[in-house]
PDB file of C-alpha atoms in Angstrom:
ATOM      1  CA  MET J   1     123.696  76.589  97.443  1.00 79.00           C
ATOM      2  CA  ASN J   2     121.664  73.729  95.982  1.00 91.00           C
ATOM      3  CA  VAL J   3     117.775  73.483  96.217  1.00 91.00           C
ATOM      4  CA  LYS J   4     117.889  71.056  99.246  1.00 94.00           C
ATOM      5  CA  ALA J   5     120.384  73.089 101.223  1.00 94.00           C
ATOM      6  CA  LEU J   6     118.260  76.372 100.367  1.00 95.00           C
ATOM      7  CA  VAL J   7     115.040  74.720 101.615  1.00 95.00           C
ATOM      8  CA  ARG J   8     116.941  73.525 104.818  1.00 95.00           C
ATOM      9  CA  THR J   9     118.302  77.031 105.385  1.00 96.00           C
ATOM     10  CA  VAL J  10     115.021  78.791 105.130  1.00 96.00           C
ATOM     11  CA  ASN J  11     113.242  76.107 107.092  1.00 96.00           C
ATOM     12  CA  HIS J  12     115.791  76.561 109.839  1.00 95.00           C
ATOM     13  CA  THR J  13     115.121  80.361 109.868  1.00 95.00           C
ATOM     14  CA  LEU J  14     111.486  79.702 110.177  1.00 96.00           C
ATOM     15  CA  LYS J  15     111.845  76.895 112.866  1.00 95.00           C
ATOM     16  CA  SER J  16     114.259  79.011 114.977  1.00 95.00           C
ATOM     17  CA  HIS J  17     111.424  81.681 115.251  1.00 95.00           C
ATOM     18  CA  ASN J  18     108.507  79.034 115.642  1.00 95.00           C
ATOM     19  CA  LEU J  19     107.001  80.306 112.365  1.00 95.00           C
ATOM     20  CA  PHE J  20     104.663  78.611 109.800  1.00 96.00           C
ATOM     21  CA  PRO J  21     103.421  75.652 111.978  1.00 94.00           C
ATOM     22  CA  GLU J  22     101.269  72.872 110.254  1.00 92.00           C
ATOM     23  CA  ASN J  23      98.317  74.145 108.129  1.00 93.00           C
ATOM     24  CA  SER J  24      99.298  77.837 108.458  1.00 96.00           C
ATOM     25  CA  ARG J  25      97.656  80.225 106.115  1.00 97.00           C
ATOM     26  CA  ILE J  26     100.268  82.461 104.603  1.00 98.00           C
ATOM     27  CA  LEU J  27      99.697  85.475 102.335  1.00 98.00           C
ATOM     28  CA  VAL J  28     102.736  86.077 100.075  1.00 97.00           C
ATOM     29  CA  ALA J  29     103.468  89.576  99.072  1.00 95.00           C
ATOM     30  CA  CYS J  30     104.662  89.022  95.475  1.00 94.00           C
ATOM     31  CA  SER J  31     105.876  91.574  92.847  1.00 89.00           C
ATOM     32  CA  GLY J  32     106.469  88.801  90.296  1.00 92.00           C
ATOM     33  CA  GLY J  33     110.236  89.388  90.445  1.00 91.00           C
ATOM     34  CA  PRO J  34     112.773  86.727  91.093  1.00 94.00           C
ATOM     35  CA  ASP J  35     112.857  87.000  94.928  1.00 94.00           C
ATOM     36  CA  SER J  36     109.182  86.884  95.624  1.00 94.00           C
ATOM     37  CA  MET J  37     108.727  84.273  92.934  1.00 96.00           C
ATOM     38  CA  ALA J  38     111.460  82.248  94.821  1.00 96.00           C
ATOM     39  CA  LEU J  39     109.692  82.761  98.125  1.00 96.00           C
ATOM     40  CA  LEU J  40     106.406  81.615  96.702  1.00 96.00           C
ATOM     41  CA  HIS J  41     107.749  78.240  95.428  1.00 96.00           C
ATOM     42  CA  LEU J  42     110.176  77.841  98.479  1.00 96.00           C
ATOM     43  CA  LEU J  43     107.193  77.867 100.848  1.00 96.00           C
ATOM     44  CA  LYS J  44     105.563  74.997  98.720  1.00 94.00           C
ATOM     45  CA  ASP J  45     108.998  73.187  98.907  1.00 95.00           C
ATOM     46  CA  ILE J  46     109.097  73.763 102.708  1.00 95.00           C
ATOM     47  CA  ALA J  47     105.544  72.332 103.209  1.00 95.00           C
ATOM     48  CA  ILE J  48     106.767  69.256 101.380  1.00 94.00           C
ATOM     49  CA  HIS J  49     110.007  69.113 103.484  1.00 93.00           C
ATOM     50  CA  ARG J  50     107.927  69.345 106.583  1.00 94.00           C
ATOM     51  CA  HIS J  51     105.270  66.845 105.407  1.00 95.00           C
ATOM     52  CA  THR J  52     102.366  69.491 105.906  1.00 93.00           C
ATOM     53  CA  THR J  53     100.237  71.802 103.916  1.00 93.00           C
ATOM     54  CA  TYR J  54     100.111  75.545 103.855  1.00 96.00           C
ATOM     55  CA  GLU J  55      97.159  77.626 102.476  1.00 96.00           C
ATOM     56  CA  ILE J  56      99.029  80.132 100.445  1.00 97.00           C
ATOM     57  CA  GLY J  57      97.587  83.328  98.943  1.00 97.00           C
ATOM     58  CA  VAL J  58      99.323  85.902  96.734  1.00 97.00           C
ATOM     59  CA  ALA J  59      98.985  89.599  96.894  1.00 96.00           C
ATOM     60  CA  ILE J  60     100.498  92.289  94.599  1.00 93.00           C
ATOM     61  CA  VAL J  61     100.387  96.090  94.929  1.00 87.00           C
ATOM     62  CA  ASP J  62     100.651  98.076  91.622  1.00 83.00           C
ATOM     63  CA  HIS J  63     102.263 101.491  92.658  1.00 72.00           C
ATOM     64  CA  CYS J  64     101.861 103.025  89.226  1.00 70.00           C
ATOM     65  CA  ILE J  65     105.530 103.863  88.896  1.00 69.00           C
ATOM     66  CA  ARG J  66     106.331 101.898  85.618  1.00 68.00           C
ATOM     67  CA  PRO J  67     104.207 101.591  82.471  1.00 70.00           C
ATOM     68  CA  GLU J  68     104.614  97.894  82.478  1.00 76.00           C
ATOM     69  CA  SER J  69     103.285  97.334  85.858  1.00 76.00           C
ATOM     70  CA  LYS J  70      99.690  96.633  84.723  1.00 83.00           C
ATOM     71  CA  GLU J  71     100.873  93.928  82.464  1.00 87.00           C
ATOM     72  CA  GLU J  72     103.033  92.359  85.333  1.00 89.00           C
ATOM     73  CA  VAL J  73      99.978  92.207  87.514  1.00 91.00           C
ATOM     74  CA  LEU J  74      97.975  90.301  84.897  1.00 93.00           C
ATOM     75  CA  TRP J  75     101.113  88.005  84.233  1.00 94.00           C
ATOM     76  CA  LEU J  76     101.252  87.276  87.909  1.00 94.00           C
ATOM     77  CA  GLN J  77      97.577  86.752  88.152  1.00 96.00           C
ATOM     78  CA  HIS J  78      98.006  84.177  85.398  1.00 95.00           C
ATOM     79  CA  GLN J  79     100.795  82.432  87.145  1.00 95.00           C
ATOM     80  CA  VAL J  80      98.916  82.289  90.548  1.00 96.00           C
ATOM     81  CA  GLU J  81      95.805  81.000  88.991  1.00 96.00           C
ATOM     82  CA  ALA J  82      97.886  78.309  87.187  1.00 95.00           C
ATOM     83  CA  LEU J  83      99.038  77.301  90.655  1.00 94.00           C
ATOM     84  CA  GLY J  84      95.435  77.197  92.025  1.00 96.00           C
ATOM     85  CA  LEU J  85      96.132  79.900  94.619  1.00 97.00           C
ATOM     86  CA  PRO J  86      93.975  82.775  95.682  1.00 97.00           C
ATOM     87  CA  PHE J  87      95.197  86.160  94.134  1.00 97.00           C
ATOM     88  CA  TYR J  88      94.623  89.566  95.491  1.00 97.00           C
ATOM     89  CA  SER J  89      95.744  92.874  93.815  1.00 93.00           C
ATOM     90  CA  ALA J  90      95.380  96.640  94.545  1.00 90.00           C
ATOM     91  CA  THR J  91      96.532  99.728  92.769  1.00 85.00           C
ATOM     92  CA  PHE J  92      97.844 102.689  94.597  1.00 80.00           C
ATOM     93  CA  ASP J  93      99.213 105.753  92.866  1.00 73.00           C
ATOM     94  CA  VAL J  94     101.350 106.895  95.800  1.00 65.00           C
ATOM     95  CA  PRO J  95     104.709 108.674  96.126  1.00 62.00           C
ATOM     96  CA  ARG J  96     107.690 106.324  96.412  1.00 60.00           C
ATOM     97  CA  LEU J  97     108.446 107.197 100.052  1.00 53.00           C
ATOM     98  CA  SER J  98     105.110 106.119 101.409  1.00 67.00           C
ATOM     99  CA  LYS J  99     104.920 103.108  99.254  1.00 67.00           C
ATOM    100  CA  GLU J 100     105.972 100.509 101.832  1.00 72.00           C
ATOM    101  CA  GLN J 101     103.637 101.826 104.521  1.00 76.00           C
ATOM    102  CA  VAL J 102     100.697 101.794 102.128  1.00 82.00           C
ATOM    103  CA  ARG J 103     101.584  98.316 100.987  1.00 85.00           C
ATOM    104  CA  TYR J 104     101.864  96.752 104.465  1.00 89.00           C
ATOM    105  CA  GLN J 105      98.618  98.420 105.589  1.00 91.00           C
ATOM    106  CA  TRP J 106      96.821  96.877 102.506  1.00 93.00           C
ATOM    107  CA  LEU J 107      98.500  93.518 102.982  1.00 95.00           C
ATOM    108  CA  ASN J 108      97.428  93.496 106.681  1.00 96.00           C
ATOM    109  CA  GLU J 109      93.905  94.473 105.720  1.00 96.00           C
ATOM    110  CA  ILE J 110      93.717  91.474 103.221  1.00 96.00           C
ATOM    111  CA  ALA J 111      95.153  88.964 105.659  1.00 97.00           C
ATOM    112  CA  GLN J 112      92.785  90.008 108.385  1.00 97.00           C
ATOM    113  CA  SER J 113      89.843  89.890 106.075  1.00 97.00           C
ATOM    114  CA  GLU J 114      90.776  86.639 104.544  1.00 97.00           C
ATOM    115  CA  GLY J 115      91.852  84.898 107.678  1.00 97.00           C
ATOM    116  CA  TYR J 116      95.585  84.658 107.022  1.00 98.00           C
ATOM    117  CA  ASP J 117      97.897  83.847 109.997  1.00 97.00           C
ATOM    118  CA  TYR J 118     101.098  85.445 108.468  1.00 97.00           C
ATOM    119  CA  ILE J 119     102.362  87.851 105.726  1.00 96.00           C
ATOM    120  CA  SER J 120     105.370  86.713 104.048  1.00 96.00           C
ATOM    121  CA  VAL J 121     107.857  88.961 102.104  1.00 93.00           C
ATOM    122  CA  ALA J 122     110.852  88.309 100.216  1.00 92.00           C
ATOM    123  CA  HIS J 123     113.644  90.399 101.726  1.00 88.00           C
ATOM    124  CA  HIS J 124     116.841  88.450 101.700  1.00 82.00           C
ATOM    125  CA  LYS J 125     120.440  88.791 103.122  1.00 81.00           C
ATOM    126  CA  ASP J 126     121.504  91.342 100.373  1.00 69.00           C
ATOM    127  CA  ASP J 127     118.452  93.585 101.191  1.00 66.00           C
ATOM    128  CA  GLN J 128     119.484  93.204 104.987  1.00 64.00           C
ATOM    129  CA  ALA J 129     122.982  94.534 104.114  1.00 56.00           C
ATOM    130  CA  GLU J 130     121.509  97.412 102.092  1.00 59.00           C
ATOM    131  CA  SER J 131     119.204  98.323 104.847  1.00 57.00           C
ATOM    132  CA  ILE J 132     121.853  98.446 107.508  1.00 51.00           C
ATOM    133  CA  LEU J 133     124.059 100.542 105.214  1.00 54.00           C
ATOM    134  CA  ALA J 134     121.180 102.943 104.542  1.00 55.00           C
ATOM    135  CA  HIS J 135     120.597 103.293 108.196  1.00 50.00           C
ATOM    136  CA  ILE J 136     124.383 104.109 108.815  1.00 54.00           C
ATOM    137  CA  ILE J 137     124.435 106.528 105.968  1.00 58.00           C
ATOM    138  CA  ARG J 138     121.356 108.331 107.452  1.00 60.00           C
ATOM    139  CA  GLY J 139     123.195 108.459 110.762  1.00 58.00           C
ATOM    140  CA  SER J 140     120.888 106.173 112.881  1.00 60.00           C
ATOM    141  CA  GLY J 141     123.741 105.036 115.073  1.00 57.00           C
ATOM    142  CA  LEU J 142     123.944 101.620 116.587  1.00 57.00           C
ATOM    143  CA  ASN J 143     120.152 100.971 116.193  1.00 56.00           C
ATOM    144  CA  GLY J 144     120.652 100.931 112.570  1.00 53.00           C
ATOM    145  CA  LEU J 145     123.001  98.124 112.725  1.00 57.00           C
ATOM    146  CA  THR J 146     120.163  95.703 113.698  1.00 60.00           C
ATOM    147  CA  GLY J 147     118.631  95.875 110.167  1.00 66.00           C
ATOM    148  CA  MET J 148     115.272  93.918 109.524  1.00 73.00           C
ATOM    149  CA  SER J 149     113.976  91.401 111.748  1.00 84.00           C
ATOM    150  CA  VAL J 150     112.690  87.889 110.577  1.00 87.00           C
ATOM    151  CA  VAL J 151     109.372  88.726 112.294  1.00 91.00           C
ATOM    152  CA  GLN J 152     107.851  92.283 112.369  1.00 89.00           C
ATOM    153  CA  SER J 153     104.781  92.517 114.616  1.00 88.00           C
ATOM    154  CA  GLU J 154     103.788  96.207 114.062  1.00 88.00           C
ATOM    155  CA  TYR J 155     100.523  95.118 112.368  1.00 90.00           C
ATOM    156  CA  ALA J 156      97.798  92.638 113.674  1.00 93.00           C
ATOM    157  CA  ILE J 157      99.106  90.043 111.269  1.00 96.00           C
ATOM    158  CA  PRO J 158     102.968  89.332 111.617  1.00 95.00           C
ATOM    159  CA  VAL J 159     105.048  90.213 108.613  1.00 95.00           C
ATOM    160  CA  VAL J 160     107.658  87.263 108.104  1.00 96.00           C
ATOM    161  CA  ARG J 161     110.927  87.554 106.235  1.00 94.00           C
ATOM    162  CA  PRO J 162     112.031  83.854 105.827  1.00 95.00           C
ATOM    163  CA  LEU J 163     114.847  84.574 103.353  1.00 94.00           C
ATOM    164  CA  LEU J 164     117.100  86.784 105.475  1.00 90.00           C
ATOM    165  CA  ASP J 165     119.576  83.954 105.691  1.00 91.00           C
ATOM    166  CA  VAL J 166     119.949  83.514 101.963  1.00 93.00           C
ATOM    167  CA  THR J 167     121.422  85.612  99.238  1.00 91.00           C
ATOM    168  CA  LYS J 168     120.104  87.014  96.000  1.00 91.00           C
ATOM    169  CA  GLU J 169     122.534  84.517  94.220  1.00 93.00           C
ATOM    170  CA  ASP J 170     121.011  81.704  96.068  1.00 94.00           C
ATOM    171  CA  LEU J 171     117.548  82.688  94.924  1.00 94.00           C
ATOM    172  CA  LEU J 172     118.549  83.084  91.400  1.00 95.00           C
ATOM    173  CA  ALA J 173     120.190  79.779  91.386  1.00 95.00           C
ATOM    174  CA  TYR J 174     116.968  78.195  92.995  1.00 96.00           C
ATOM    175  CA  ILE J 175     114.750  79.729  90.256  1.00 95.00           C
ATOM    176  CA  GLY J 176     117.091  78.775  87.495  1.00 94.00           C
ATOM    177  CA  THR J 177     117.255  75.160  88.693  1.00 95.00           C
ATOM    178  CA  LYS J 178     113.501  75.001  89.117  1.00 95.00           C
ATOM    179  CA  HIS J 179     112.693  76.854  85.860  1.00 95.00           C
ATOM    180  CA  ILE J 180     110.509  79.447  87.507  1.00 95.00           C
ATOM    181  CA  SER J 181     109.728  82.459  85.246  1.00 93.00           C
ATOM    182  CA  TYR J 182     109.583  85.975  86.753  1.00 92.00           C
ATOM    183  CA  CYS J 183     109.355  89.729  85.926  1.00 88.00           C
ATOM    184  CA  VAL J 184     112.256  92.165  85.903  1.00 78.00           C
ATOM    185  CA  ASP J 185     111.515  95.643  87.483  1.00 60.00           C
ATOM    186  CA  SER J 186     113.126  98.223  85.337  1.00 54.00           C
ATOM    187  CA  THR J 187     113.258 100.748  88.228  1.00 50.00           C
ATOM    188  CA  ASN J 188     115.807  98.529  90.068  1.00 48.00           C
ATOM    189  CA  GLU J 189     118.476  99.472  87.565  1.00 45.00           C
ATOM    190  CA  ASP J 190     117.296 103.250  87.275  1.00 40.00           C
ATOM    191  CA  VAL J 191     119.147 105.559  89.618  1.00 37.00           C
ATOM    192  CA  ARG J 192     116.289 107.934  89.911  1.00 36.00           C
ATOM    193  CA  TYR J 193     114.353 105.526  92.005  1.00 35.00           C
TER     194      TYR J 193
END
């Protein structure tokens, strides 16, 4: 999928759910990895495609799981400052299982206090497949077949997953074409995690 096709696909996902209207304030949850860096840059491309502007902020949570995580937070801060965007970070030394809950609560607190309309996360089609498979393995039955939704409204600020219609391969091709740098999380390859 080329850059234009990817932008159109993500834009279609957002439009079909009436998301990110003109001048939206969007807080991007960003790890510095390829998926979230692609999301950050895609949102800028979509704003251009729509002939509008978005106020984008970037937030990262350091879960203290890997020794290199502090350097990655500083690297991302430098990248975000170079883009002229607001940057937010927090450090939580929490068990892996409660990581997502703590992360979403913090993102929601930041989004509310700073006046963001949406929180955007970089889950994509491959994550969706993994999520459904994990639900099936855990024995969740038919409910597990639904997977993640594009909009999650459990919190005061909606959590949006604009990339659910694109694959990891699409995102890697995008960042390669656009020469976007990113960090690699070593725990992704470690079976202990």
